[in-house]
Coordinates of C-alpha atoms in Angstrom, one line a residue:
Chain A
X1320 CA 76.2 21.8 65.8
X1321 CA 75.7 17.7 66.1
X1322 CA 77.1 16.2 69.1
X1323 CA 78.1 13.0 67.5
X1324 CA 81.0 14.6 65.8
X1325 CA 82.4 15.7 68.8
X1326 CA 83.1 12.2 70.0
X1327 CA 86.4 13.3 71.4
X1328 CA 89.0 16.5 71.6
X1329 CA 91.5 13.8 71.7
X1330 CA 90.4 11.7 69.1
X1331 CA 93.2 11.7 66.1
X1332 CA 90.7 10.9 63.4
X1333 CA 88.5 13.2 62.2
X1334 CA 87.9 17.1 62.5
X1335 CA 88.9 18.7 65.5
X1336 CA 86.7 20.7 67.5
X1337 CA 85.2 24.0 66.1
X1338 CA 86.7 25.7 69.3
X1339 CA 90.1 24.2 68.7
X1340 CA 89.7 25.5 65.1
X1341 CA 88.8 28.9 65.9
X1342 CA 91.7 29.0 68.6
X1343 CA 94.2 28.3 66.1
X1344 CA 93.1 30.6 63.7
X1345 CA 93.2 33.5 66.1
X1346 CA 96.4 32.8 67.8
X1347 CA 97.9 32.3 64.4
X1348 CA 96.5 35.7 63.2
X1349 CA 98.2 37.0 66.2
X1350 CA 101.2 35.4 65.5
X1351 CA 101.6 37.3 62.6
X1352 CA 100.8 40.6 64.0
X1353 CA 103.5 39.8 66.8
X1354 CA 106.0 39.2 64.3
X1355 CA 105.3 42.7 63.0
X1356 CA 107.1 43.9 66.3
X1357 CA 110.6 42.6 65.5
X1358 CA 112.9 44.3 63.1
X1359 CA 114.0 43.3 60.3
X1360 CA 117.0 40.5 60.0
X1361 CA 119.7 40.6 57.5
X1362 CA 120.1 37.0 56.2
X1363 CA 122.8 35.4 54.2
X1364 CA 124.1 38.5 52.7
X1365 CA 120.6 39.5 51.1
X1366 CA 120.7 43.1 50.2
X1367 CA 117.1 43.5 51.5
X1368 CA 116.5 43.0 54.8
X1369 CA 113.7 40.3 55.7
X1370 CA 110.9 41.7 57.3
X1371 CA 109.8 39.0 59.9
X1372 CA 106.3 39.5 59.4
X1373 CA 106.5 38.5 55.6
X1374 CA 107.5 34.9 56.8
X1375 CA 103.9 34.8 58.6
X1376 CA 101.5 33.8 55.6
X1377 CA 104.0 31.2 54.6
X1378 CA 104.5 29.8 58.1
X1379 CA 100.8 29.9 58.5
X1380 CA 100.3 27.6 55.5
X1381 CA 103.0 25.4 56.3
X1382 CA 102.1 24.6 59.9
X1383 CA 98.0 25.1 60.0
X1384 CA 97.0 24.0 56.5
X1385 CA 95.3 25.3 53.9
X1386 CA 91.9 26.2 55.5
X1387 CA 93.0 27.5 59.1
X1388 CA 96.1 29.1 57.5
X1389 CA 94.1 30.7 55.2
X1390 CA 91.5 32.1 57.4
X1391 CA 94.4 33.0 60.2
X1392 CA 95.8 35.4 57.1
X1393 CA 92.5 36.7 56.2
X1394 CA 91.8 37.7 59.9
X1395 CA 95.1 39.1 60.3
X1396 CA 94.6 41.5 57.0
X1397 CA 91.1 42.2 58.1
X1398 CA 92.2 43.4 61.5
X1399 CA 95.0 45.6 59.5
X1400 CA 92.2 47.2 57.3
X1401 CA 90.0 47.9 60.2
X1402 CA 92.8 50.3 61.2
X1403 CA 94.8 48.5 63.8
X1404 CA 98.4 49.1 63.3
X1405 CA 99.7 45.4 63.2
X1406 CA 101.5 45.7 60.1
X1407 CA 105.3 45.9 60.6
X1408 CA 106.2 49.5 61.8
X1409 CA 103.0 50.1 63.2
X1410 CA 101.2 50.5 59.8
X1411 CA 97.7 49.7 59.4
X1412 CA 94.5 50.8 57.6
X1413 CA 93.0 50.7 54.2
X1414 CA 96.1 52.8 53.0
X1415 CA 98.4 49.8 53.1
X1416 CA 96.3 48.0 50.5
X1417 CA 96.3 50.9 48.2
X1418 CA 100.0 51.2 47.5
X1419 CA 102.3 49.3 45.2
X1420 CA 102.6 46.3 47.8
X1421 CA 98.8 46.2 48.5
X1422 CA 98.3 43.3 46.1
X1423 CA 101.1 41.6 47.7
X1424 CA 99.5 41.6 51.1
X1425 CA 96.0 40.3 49.6
X1426 CA 98.0 37.6 47.8
X1427 CA 99.3 36.5 51.2
X1428 CA 95.9 35.0 51.6
X1429 CA 96.4 32.7 48.5
X1430 CA 100.0 32.1 49.5
X1431 CA 99.0 30.3 52.7
X1432 CA 96.1 28.3 51.1
X1433 CA 98.7 27.2 48.2
X1434 CA 101.2 26.2 50.6
X1435 CA 98.7 24.6 52.9
X1436 CA 97.2 22.5 49.9
X1437 CA 100.7 21.2 49.3
X1438 CA 102.0 20.6 52.6
X1439 CA 98.7 18.6 53.5
X1440 CA 99.5 16.0 50.9
X1441 CA 102.6 15.2 52.4
X1442 CA 102.0 12.4 55.3
X1443 CA 102.6 11.6 57.7
X1444 CA 104.6 14.8 58.0
X1445 CA 106.3 17.2 55.4
X1446 CA 110.0 16.9 55.1
X1447 CA 112.2 19.7 53.9
X1448 CA 111.8 19.2 50.4
X1449 CA 108.1 19.2 50.3
X1450 CA 108.2 22.5 52.4
X1451 CA 110.5 24.1 50.1
X1452 CA 108.6 23.4 46.9
X1453 CA 105.2 24.4 48.7
X1454 CA 107.1 27.6 49.8
X1455 CA 108.0 28.3 46.4
X1456 CA 104.6 28.0 45.1
X1457 CA 103.4 30.0 48.0
X1458 CA 105.8 32.8 46.9
X1459 CA 105.0 32.5 43.4
X1460 CA 101.1 32.8 43.9
X1461 CA 101.9 36.2 46.0
X1462 CA 103.4 37.7 42.8
X1463 CA 100.8 36.3 40.6
X1464 CA 98.3 38.4 42.7
X1465 CA 100.6 41.1 43.7
X1466 CA 102.0 42.0 40.0
X1467 CA 98.4 42.4 38.2
X1468 CA 97.2 44.5 41.2
X1469 CA 100.1 46.9 40.8
X1470 CA 100.0 46.8 37.0
X1471 CA 96.5 48.3 37.8
X1472 CA 98.2 51.4 39.1
X1473 CA 100.8 51.9 36.3
X1474 CA 98.8 50.7 33.6
X1475 CA 101.7 48.3 32.4
X1476 CA 102.1 44.8 33.3
X1477 CA 105.6 44.3 32.1
X1478 CA 106.6 47.4 34.1
X1479 CA 105.0 46.1 37.1
X1480 CA 106.6 42.7 36.9
X1481 CA 110.3 44.2 36.5
X1482 CA 109.7 46.5 39.2
X1483 CA 108.6 43.9 41.5
X1484 CA 111.9 42.0 41.1
X1485 CA 113.2 44.1 43.9
X1486 CA 111.5 41.6 46.0
X1487 CA 112.9 38.6 44.6
X1488 CA 116.0 38.4 46.9
X1489 CA 114.4 38.8 50.0
X1490 CA 111.5 36.1 49.2
X1491 CA 114.2 33.7 48.4
X1492 CA 115.8 33.8 51.7
X1493 CA 112.4 34.0 53.3
X1494 CA 111.1 31.0 51.8
X1495 CA 114.3 28.9 52.8
X1496 CA 114.0 30.1 56.3
X1497 CA 110.4 29.5 56.5
X1498 CA 111.0 25.5 55.3
X1499 CA 113.7 25.2 57.8
X1500 CA 111.6 26.5 60.8
X1501 CA 108.4 24.7 59.8
X1502 CA 110.2 21.6 59.2
X1503 CA 111.8 21.7 62.8
X1504 CA 108.1 22.5 64.0
X1505 CA 106.9 19.7 62.6
X1506 CA 109.2 17.5 63.9
X1507 CA 108.8 18.8 67.5
X1508 CA 104.7 18.9 67.3
X1509 CA 104.3 16.0 64.8
X1510 CA 100.4 16.4 65.1
X1511 CA 100.4 19.8 63.9
X1512 CA 98.4 19.8 60.9
X1513 CA 96.1 16.9 61.8
X1514 CA 93.7 17.2 64.5
X1515 CA 95.9 17.8 67.2
X1516 CA 95.2 14.6 69.5
X1517 CA 96.1 15.6 72.7
X1518 CA 96.7 14.5 76.4
X1519 CA 95.4 16.3 79.2
X1520 CA 98.7 17.3 80.9
X1521 CA 98.1 15.8 84.3
Chain B
X1059 CA 75.5 14.6 91.5
X1060 CA 78.6 13.3 89.0
X1061 CA 78.5 9.9 88.6
X1062 CA 81.4 7.9 86.6
X1063 CA 80.6 4.6 85.7
X1064 CA 83.3 2.0 85.0
X1065 CA 85.4 5.0 83.3
X1066 CA 88.3 4.0 80.9
X1067 CA 90.2 6.3 78.5
X1068 CA 93.1 5.7 76.3
X1069 CA 95.0 7.7 74.0
X1070 CA 96.3 5.1 71.5
X1071 CA 98.0 2.2 73.1
X1072 CA 98.4 4.3 76.4
X1073 CA 95.7 3.6 78.8
X1074 CA 95.0 6.7 81.1
X1075 CA 92.2 5.7 83.2
X1076 CA 91.0 2.3 83.7
X1077 CA 87.4 1.4 85.2
X1078 CA 87.1 3.8 87.4
X1079 CA 83.5 4.2 89.1
X1080 CA 82.5 7.3 91.6
X1081 CA 79.5 9.0 92.8
X1082 CA 80.1 12.3 93.6
X1083 CA 77.5 13.8 95.8
X1084 CA 79.5 15.8 98.2
X1085 CA 80.0 19.7 97.8
X1086 CA 83.7 20.0 97.6
X1087 CA 85.5 17.1 96.0
X1088 CA 89.1 16.8 95.4
X1089 CA 91.2 14.8 92.7
X1090 CA 95.0 14.2 93.6
X1091 CA 97.4 12.1 92.2
X1092 CA 101.1 12.3 90.5
X1093 CA 101.6 13.4 87.1
X1094 CA 100.0 11.1 84.6
X1095 CA 97.3 9.5 87.2
X1096 CA 94.5 10.8 84.9
X1097 CA 93.1 13.2 87.4
X1098 CA 93.0 16.2 84.7
X1099 CA 91.4 13.7 82.2
X1100 CA 88.5 12.6 84.5
X1101 CA 87.9 16.4 85.5
X1102 CA 87.5 16.9 81.9
X1103 CA 85.0 14.4 81.5
X1104 CA 82.8 16.4 83.4
X1105 CA 82.0 19.1 80.9
X1106 CA 82.3 16.8 77.8
X1107 CA 85.8 18.4 77.2
X1108 CA 87.2 15.1 76.8
X1109 CA 85.1 12.0 76.4
X1110 CA 85.6 8.4 77.8
X1111 CA 86.5 5.7 75.5
X1112 CA 84.9 3.1 77.7
X1113 CA 82.1 3.5 80.4
X1114 CA 80.1 6.8 80.9
X1115 CA 79.7 10.1 82.9
X1116 CA 76.5 11.4 84.1
X1117 CA 76.0 15.0 85.4
X1118 CA 72.5 15.0 87.2
X1119 CA 71.7 12.3 85.0
X1120 CA 72.8 14.0 81.8
X1121 CA 75.8 12.4 79.6
X1122 CA 78.5 15.1 78.5
X1123 CA 79.4 13.1 75.6
X1124 CA 75.7 12.8 74.3
X1125 CA 74.6 16.4 75.5
X1126 CA 77.5 18.4 75.4
X1127 CA 75.8 21.9 75.2
X1128 CA 73.3 21.1 78.2
X1129 CA 76.1 19.9 80.5
X1130 CA 78.4 23.1 79.7
X1131 CA 75.6 25.4 80.5
X1132 CA 75.7 23.8 84.2
X1133 CA 79.4 22.9 84.5
X1134 CA 82.1 25.7 84.7
X1135 CA 85.6 25.1 84.1
X1136 CA 88.9 27.0 85.4
X1137 CA 92.3 26.1 84.1
X1138 CA 95.7 26.2 85.2
X1139 CA 97.2 29.2 83.1
X1140 CA 95.1 32.3 83.5
X1141 CA 96.8 33.5 80.2
X1142 CA 95.3 31.1 78.0
X1143 CA 91.7 31.2 79.5
X1144 CA 91.1 34.8 79.6
X1145 CA 90.0 35.4 76.0
X1146 CA 88.9 38.8 75.5
X1147 CA 91.4 42.2 76.0
X1148 CA 89.4 43.6 78.9
X1149 CA 88.4 42.1 82.2
X1150 CA 84.8 43.6 81.7
X1151 CA 84.6 42.3 78.1
X1152 CA 86.0 38.7 78.9
X1153 CA 83.1 38.4 81.7
X1154 CA 80.4 39.5 79.3
X1155 CA 81.9 37.0 76.5
X1156 CA 80.6 34.2 78.6
X1157 CA 77.0 36.1 78.6
X1158 CA 77.0 36.7 74.5
X1159 CA 74.3 33.9 74.1
X1160 CA 71.9 34.9 76.9
X1161 CA 70.0 37.2 74.7
X1162 CA 70.9 40.0 76.9
X1163 CA 71.4 43.6 75.8
X1164 CA 74.8 44.8 75.9
X1165 CA 74.3 47.3 78.6
X1166 CA 72.7 44.3 80.7
X1167 CA 75.5 42.2 79.9
X1168 CA 78.0 44.9 81.1
X1169 CA 76.1 45.5 84.3
X1170 CA 76.4 41.8 85.3
X1171 CA 80.0 41.9 84.2
X1172 CA 80.7 45.0 86.5
X1173 CA 78.9 43.1 89.4
X1174 CA 80.5 39.8 89.1
X1175 CA 84.1 41.7 89.0
X1176 CA 83.2 43.8 92.1
X1177 CA 81.9 40.9 93.9
X1178 CA 85.5 39.0 93.7
X1179 CA 87.7 42.2 94.4
X1180 CA 88.1 43.3 90.9
X1181 CA 85.7 46.5 91.1
X1182 CA 86.7 49.3 88.7
X1183 CA 88.8 46.9 86.5
X1184 CA 86.0 46.5 83.8
X1185 CA 88.3 48.5 81.1
X1186 CA 91.6 47.1 82.6
X1187 CA 93.9 45.3 79.8
X1188 CA 93.5 41.7 81.0
X1189 CA 97.0 40.7 80.4
X1190 CA 98.2 43.5 83.0
X1191 CA 96.6 42.0 86.0
X1192 CA 98.7 40.0 88.5
X1193 CA 98.5 36.3 88.4
X1194 CA 96.0 36.3 91.1
X1195 CA 93.7 38.7 89.8
X1196 CA 93.6 36.7 86.4
X1197 CA 92.7 33.7 88.2
X1198 CA 90.2 35.7 90.2
X1199 CA 88.8 37.0 86.3
X1200 CA 88.7 33.4 85.0
X1201 CA 86.5 32.3 88.0
X1202 CA 84.4 35.4 87.2
X1203 CA 83.8 34.7 83.6
X1204 CA 82.6 31.2 84.8
X1205 CA 80.4 32.0 87.8
X1206 CA 78.8 34.8 85.7
X1207 CA 77.0 31.8 84.0
X1208 CA 75.7 30.7 87.4
X1209 CA 76.6 26.9 86.9
X1210 CA 75.8 24.5 89.3
X1211 CA 79.2 22.6 89.3
X1212 CA 82.6 24.3 89.0
X1213 CA 85.5 21.9 87.9
X1214 CA 89.1 23.6 88.6
X1215 CA 92.1 22.1 87.0
X1216 CA 95.1 22.8 89.2
X1217 CA 93.9 26.6 89.6
X1218 CA 96.4 27.3 92.1
X1219 CA 99.5 25.8 90.5
X1220 CA 101.0 29.1 89.2
X1221 CA 99.8 31.2 92.1
X1222 CA 102.1 32.4 95.2
X1223 CA 101.4 30.7 98.6
X1224 CA 99.0 33.5 99.7
X1225 CA 97.0 33.8 96.4
X1226 CA 96.7 30.0 96.7
X1227 CA 95.2 30.4 99.9
X1228 CA 92.8 33.0 99.0
X1229 CA 91.7 31.1 95.9
X1230 CA 90.7 28.2 97.7
X1231 CA 89.2 29.8 100.7
X1232 CA 87.1 31.3 98.1
X1233 CA 86.1 28.3 96.4
X1234 CA 85.2 26.8 99.8
X1235 CA 82.3 29.8 100.4
X1236 CA 80.7 29.2 96.7
X1237 CA 77.2 27.6 96.6
X1238 CA 78.7 25.3 93.8
X1239 CA 79.5 22.0 94.0
X1240 CA 83.2 22.0 93.5
X1241 CA 85.9 19.5 91.8
X1242 CA 89.3 20.8 92.6
X1243 CA 92.3 18.8 90.7
X1244 CA 95.3 19.9 92.8
X1245 CA 98.9 19.6 93.9
X1246 CA 98.5 21.8 96.9
X1247 CA 97.5 18.9 99.5
X1248 CA 97.8 21.4 102.3
X1249 CA 94.9 23.4 101.3
X1250 CA 92.0 20.6 101.4
X1251 CA 91.6 20.6 105.0
X1252 CA 88.1 21.6 104.7
X1253 CA 87.2 19.3 101.8
X1254 CA 84.5 16.9 102.1
X1255 CA 86.2 14.1 100.0
X1256 CA 89.5 13.6 98.5
X1257 CA 89.8 10.9 95.7
X1258 CA 93.4 9.7 95.1
X1259 CA 94.4 8.4 91.6
X1260 CA 97.3 6.4 90.7
X1261 CA 98.0 5.0 87.4
X1262 CA 94.2 5.8 86.3
X1263 CA 92.8 3.9 89.1
X1264 CA 91.5 5.0 92.2
X1265 CA 94.0 4.4 95.1
X1266 CA 92.1 5.8 97.8
X1267 CA 88.7 7.5 98.2
X1268 CA 88.2 9.1 102.0
X1269 CA 88.0 12.4 104.1
X1270 CA 90.9 14.4 103.5
X1271 CA 93.2 13.3 106.1
X1272 CA 93.0 9.2 105.6
X1273 CA 92.9 10.2 101.9
X1274 CA 96.3 12.3 101.7
X1275 CA 97.8 10.1 104.4
X1276 CA 97.6 7.2 102.0
X1277 CA 98.7 9.5 99.3
X1278 CA 101.9 10.5 100.6
X1279 CA 102.7 7.0 101.6
X1280 CA 102.0 6.2 98.0
X1281 CA 104.6 8.6 96.8
X1282 CA 107.3 8.2 99.3
Chain C
X301 CA 87.1 48.2 72.4
X302 CA 90.7 48.9 72.1
X303 CA 93.1 52.0 73.1
X304 CA 95.0 50.5 70.2
X305 CA 94.3 51.7 66.6
X306 CA 95.4 54.6 64.5
X307 CA 92.1 56.4 64.9
X308 CA 92.9 60.1 65.8
X309 CA 89.8 61.8 67.9
X310 CA 88.0 64.3 66.7
X311 CA 84.9 66.2 65.9
X312 CA 85.0 67.1 62.5
X313 CA 82.6 66.8 59.4
X314 CA 84.8 63.4 58.4
X315 CA 84.6 62.3 61.8
X316 CA 80.8 62.5 62.1
X317 CA 80.1 60.9 58.8
X318 CA 78.9 57.4 59.2
X319 CA 81.4 54.8 58.7
X320 CA 79.4 52.9 56.0
X321 CA 79.2 56.2 53.8
X322 CA 82.7 56.9 54.2
X323 CA 83.7 53.5 53.1
X324 CA 81.1 53.7 50.1
X325 CA 83.0 57.4 49.2
X326 CA 86.1 55.5 49.1
X327 CA 85.1 52.9 46.9
X328 CA 84.0 55.6 44.6
X329 CA 87.0 57.8 44.7
X330 CA 89.2 54.2 43.9
X331 CA 86.7 53.6 40.7
X332 CA 87.0 57.3 39.8
X333 CA 90.7 57.5 39.5
X334 CA 91.1 54.4 37.3
X335 CA 88.4 55.6 34.8
X336 CA 90.1 59.4 34.9
X337 CA 93.4 59.4 32.9
X338 CA 93.9 63.2 32.9
X339 CA 96.7 64.4 35.0
X340 CA 94.9 67.6 35.3
X341 CA 91.8 66.0 36.7
X342 CA 93.9 63.8 38.8
X343 CA 95.7 66.7 40.5
X344 CA 92.4 68.4 41.3
X345 CA 91.4 65.1 43.0
X346 CA 94.5 64.7 45.0
X347 CA 94.2 68.5 46.1
X348 CA 90.7 68.0 47.3
X349 CA 91.6 64.6 49.3
X350 CA 94.6 66.9 50.6
X351 CA 92.1 69.4 51.3
X352 CA 90.6 66.8 53.6
X353 CA 93.3 66.6 56.3
X354 CA 92.8 70.3 57.7
X355 CA 89.0 69.7 57.5
X356 CA 89.5 66.9 59.7
X357 CA 92.2 68.8 62.0
X358 CA 94.6 65.9 61.6
X359 CA 97.5 67.1 64.0
X360 CA 100.7 68.1 62.0
X361 CA 102.8 65.5 63.6
X362 CA 100.6 62.6 61.7
X363 CA 100.8 64.5 58.7
X364 CA 104.4 64.7 58.9
X365 CA 104.4 61.0 59.5
X366 CA 102.4 60.5 56.3
X367 CA 104.9 62.6 54.3
X368 CA 107.7 60.7 55.4
X369 CA 105.9 57.7 54.4
X370 CA 104.6 59.0 51.0
X371 CA 107.7 60.7 49.6
X372 CA 110.0 57.8 49.5
X373 CA 107.1 55.5 47.9
X374 CA 106.3 58.0 45.3
X375 CA 109.6 59.1 44.5
X376 CA 110.9 55.7 43.9
X377 CA 107.6 54.8 41.7
X378 CA 108.0 58.0 40.0
X379 CA 111.8 57.3 38.8
X380 CA 111.2 54.1 37.9
X381 CA 108.0 54.8 35.9
X382 CA 109.8 57.9 34.1
X383 CA 112.7 55.7 33.3
X384 CA 110.6 52.6 31.6
X385 CA 107.7 54.6 30.5
X386 CA 107.8 57.8 30.2
X387 CA 107.2 61.4 32.3
X388 CA 103.4 61.6 31.6
X389 CA 102.6 58.1 33.0
X390 CA 104.9 58.5 35.6
X391 CA 102.7 61.4 36.7
X392 CA 99.5 59.5 36.4
X393 CA 100.6 56.6 38.4
X394 CA 101.9 58.9 41.1
X395 CA 98.8 60.9 41.1
X396 CA 96.7 58.1 41.6
X397 CA 98.7 56.5 44.2
X398 CA 98.6 59.9 46.3
X399 CA 94.9 59.9 46.1
X400 CA 94.4 56.2 47.0
X401 CA 96.9 56.3 49.8
X402 CA 95.5 59.8 51.0
X403 CA 92.0 59.1 51.0
X404 CA 92.6 55.5 52.8
X405 CA 94.9 57.0 55.3
X406 CA 92.3 60.0 56.0
X407 CA 89.6 57.3 56.4
X408 CA 91.3 55.4 59.1
X409 CA 92.3 58.3 60.8
X410 CA 88.8 59.4 61.3
X411 CA 86.9 56.3 61.7
X412 CA 86.9 54.4 65.3
X413 CA 87.6 50.6 64.9
X414 CA 84.4 49.9 67.0
X415 CA 82.2 51.8 64.5
X416 CA 83.7 50.2 61.5
X417 CA 83.3 46.5 63.1
X418 CA 79.7 47.3 63.6
X419 CA 79.5 48.9 60.0
X420 CA 81.0 45.8 58.6
X421 CA 78.9 43.8 60.7
X422 CA 75.8 45.3 59.2
X423 CA 76.9 45.6 55.9
X424 CA 77.7 42.1 55.3
X425 CA 74.3 40.9 56.9
X426 CA 73.1 39.5 53.3
X427 CA 76.1 37.2 53.2
X428 CA 74.4 35.0 56.2
X429 CA 72.7 32.9 53.6
X430 CA 75.9 31.7 52.7
X431 CA 76.8 30.6 56.2
X432 CA 78.9 33.5 57.0
X433 CA 78.3 35.0 60.3
X434 CA 79.2 38.7 60.3
X435 CA 78.1 39.3 64.0
X436 CA 81.0 37.3 65.2
X437 CA 83.6 40.0 63.9
X438 CA 83.8 41.8 66.8
X439 CA 84.3 38.9 68.9
X440 CA 87.4 37.7 66.4
X441 CA 88.8 41.2 66.8
X442 CA 88.4 40.7 70.6
X443 CA 89.9 37.6 70.8
X444 CA 92.7 38.4 68.5
X445 CA 93.7 41.3 70.3
X446 CA 94.0 39.3 73.5
X447 CA 96.2 36.5 71.5
X448 CA 98.5 39.6 70.4
X449 CA 98.6 40.4 74.1
X450 CA 99.3 36.6 75.2
X451 CA 101.8 36.0 72.3
X452 CA 103.9 39.2 73.1
X453 CA 104.5 38.0 76.5
X454 CA 105.5 34.7 75.3
X455 CA 107.8 36.3 72.5
X456 CA 109.6 38.2 75.2
X457 CA 110.0 35.0 77.4
X458 CA 111.3 33.2 74.6
X459 CA 113.7 36.0 73.5
X460 CA 114.9 35.8 77.1
X461 CA 115.8 31.9 77.0
X462 CA 117.4 32.5 73.8
X463 CA 119.8 35.3 75.3
X464 CA 120.2 32.7 78.5
X465 CA 121.5 30.3 76.0
X466 CA 123.5 33.1 73.9
X467 CA 121.9 32.3 70.8
X468 CA 120.9 35.7 69.9
X469 CA 121.7 36.0 66.4
X470 CA 120.3 32.8 65.3
X471 CA 116.4 33.2 64.0
X472 CA 115.5 29.7 64.0
X473 CA 116.6 29.4 67.5
X474 CA 113.9 32.0 68.4
X475 CA 111.4 31.3 65.8
X476 CA 111.0 27.3 66.8
X477 CA 110.3 27.7 70.3
X478 CA 108.2 30.8 69.5
X479 CA 106.3 28.6 67.2
X480 CA 105.9 25.7 69.6
X481 CA 104.8 27.7 72.4
X482 CA 102.1 29.6 70.2
X483 CA 100.6 26.2 69.0
X484 CA 100.2 25.1 72.9
X485 CA 98.9 28.3 73.8
X486 CA 96.5 28.1 70.7
X487 CA 95.5 24.5 72.1
X488 CA 94.8 25.9 75.6
X489 CA 92.8 28.9 74.2
X490 CA 91.1 26.1 72.4
X491 CA 90.0 24.2 75.4
X492 CA 89.2 27.2 77.2
X493 CA 86.9 28.4 74.1
X494 CA 85.3 24.9 74.5
X495 CA 84.6 25.3 78.1
X496 CA 82.9 28.6 77.5
X497 CA 80.4 27.1 74.9
X498 CA 81.9 28.2 71.6
X499 CA 81.4 24.9 70.1
X500 CA 77.7 25.0 71.1
X501 CA 77.2 28.3 69.4

């Protein structure tokens, strides 16, 4: 690794140190796992409970951006696939990728990347509208992966699409929630998507 | 020997350090100062975690801003919060993590990690979940993970701030017995009696630089 | 590496088989069931997978857990598929699901996470030429599990703070501070990793 690039961990321009990158990716993968420890919430009269964990990939994209957000979700899913019970309800292993929602899990990686790509375009920091738009796109991408994946089992894309409609009310509530939370976090920690200039706290 | 030559540092418009020049040759040196005095930033420059925006640092003649890897091989760093510096799930794995690039076999890494834990009162904790250790034990583990690399210098940034009084004392006594050169950043003034030199920083400048007693007296006057 | 995991210790043939081989067998099975369209042959495959459970001596408790997980999913899918397409299609889809879910779950139950990590690290070695470093997977698993432990603690503290301000029912009142503390933890961990030479790898 070139030393010249590491001019300072506190420099606001340029890339963050690889260690800082690695830490954010790892910690956000863990964050998604910890969300799985909480029971579902019923929001705004939605019939289906919001499994808090499902907000993780959208939050990862909204807060870390495309590269680190996508990497965090990928890492989380890799751990699940290895057999760690990190999905909500203590589920894990390869079987979770085999069922009807398996494609939606894989789609989360693309969700995070797409959300991140849109949010990154907003400078200096994304407003609520951009976040809403990004998260709508993120959820849509998840369907684009999840529905054909399920169709591979059912053999019929149309049927798979109809069956996937059950997720729509929950996802709508979820993306509003994520946008509100992400907007608040961006206000509180304005440097989030950049290279995190930080002061040694002393 | 650690040398700071005309160090300045600013975060944007805000100057944190201004023209600090020091030559640290003593074995036990402490940095004290109020919040925002620049002492943690100065300490982080010793192993290249922060690079000065003006002047330069030399650790035995090597500049951490240019040769970070070489310097980090010789300078260990213990942070304030043990929960965020323990990186692996068990105590043994955490110490062994430091050795991952030493070209040692897995068995040898584990053996050295166990030896290190045993030496600092954590014998038998190899398989213990790191997050279930007590605060004092966690800070000892952080110390082990650094010392296993046999550094020449150990920088500690307020390592005792989150410990109770008894663990504070124990930790500093332990530091005093180490063969390494120690740079301790702290608010716990009572623990510095046996130090060789105390540097008082105030608003980014050296306000006093002396033996513990006169330096701390100066500091107490400064803050009163 | 970790007491966590869905692995169930045992000494059966399935436990002793190499993780890499089991994974390849699982892939072959996945391909097979999408090539086969006959409900009879799919039924035979499903039966074979089911027989794997007694062979691996999976505890009845675990089997029951699996049944409780499978029955609602299969029932729902069967009903929807029957209604929208027809009985034959519903049977084929459900048998496919049964085979993939059953086999994948059997794989997870009989394979230690450590062995799987080693197998993946070995299997992905050819990707090195593309700049991937598969040998770091084990470290990533360890780092992430430790971060899960640290964040669980932070989540608990955030929850208490929320209760203290009696804002228990507000989700943002939990999520926002939890995320901010999560990011701070990430910054501190980044520094700690840098101090331990991660940038110099």
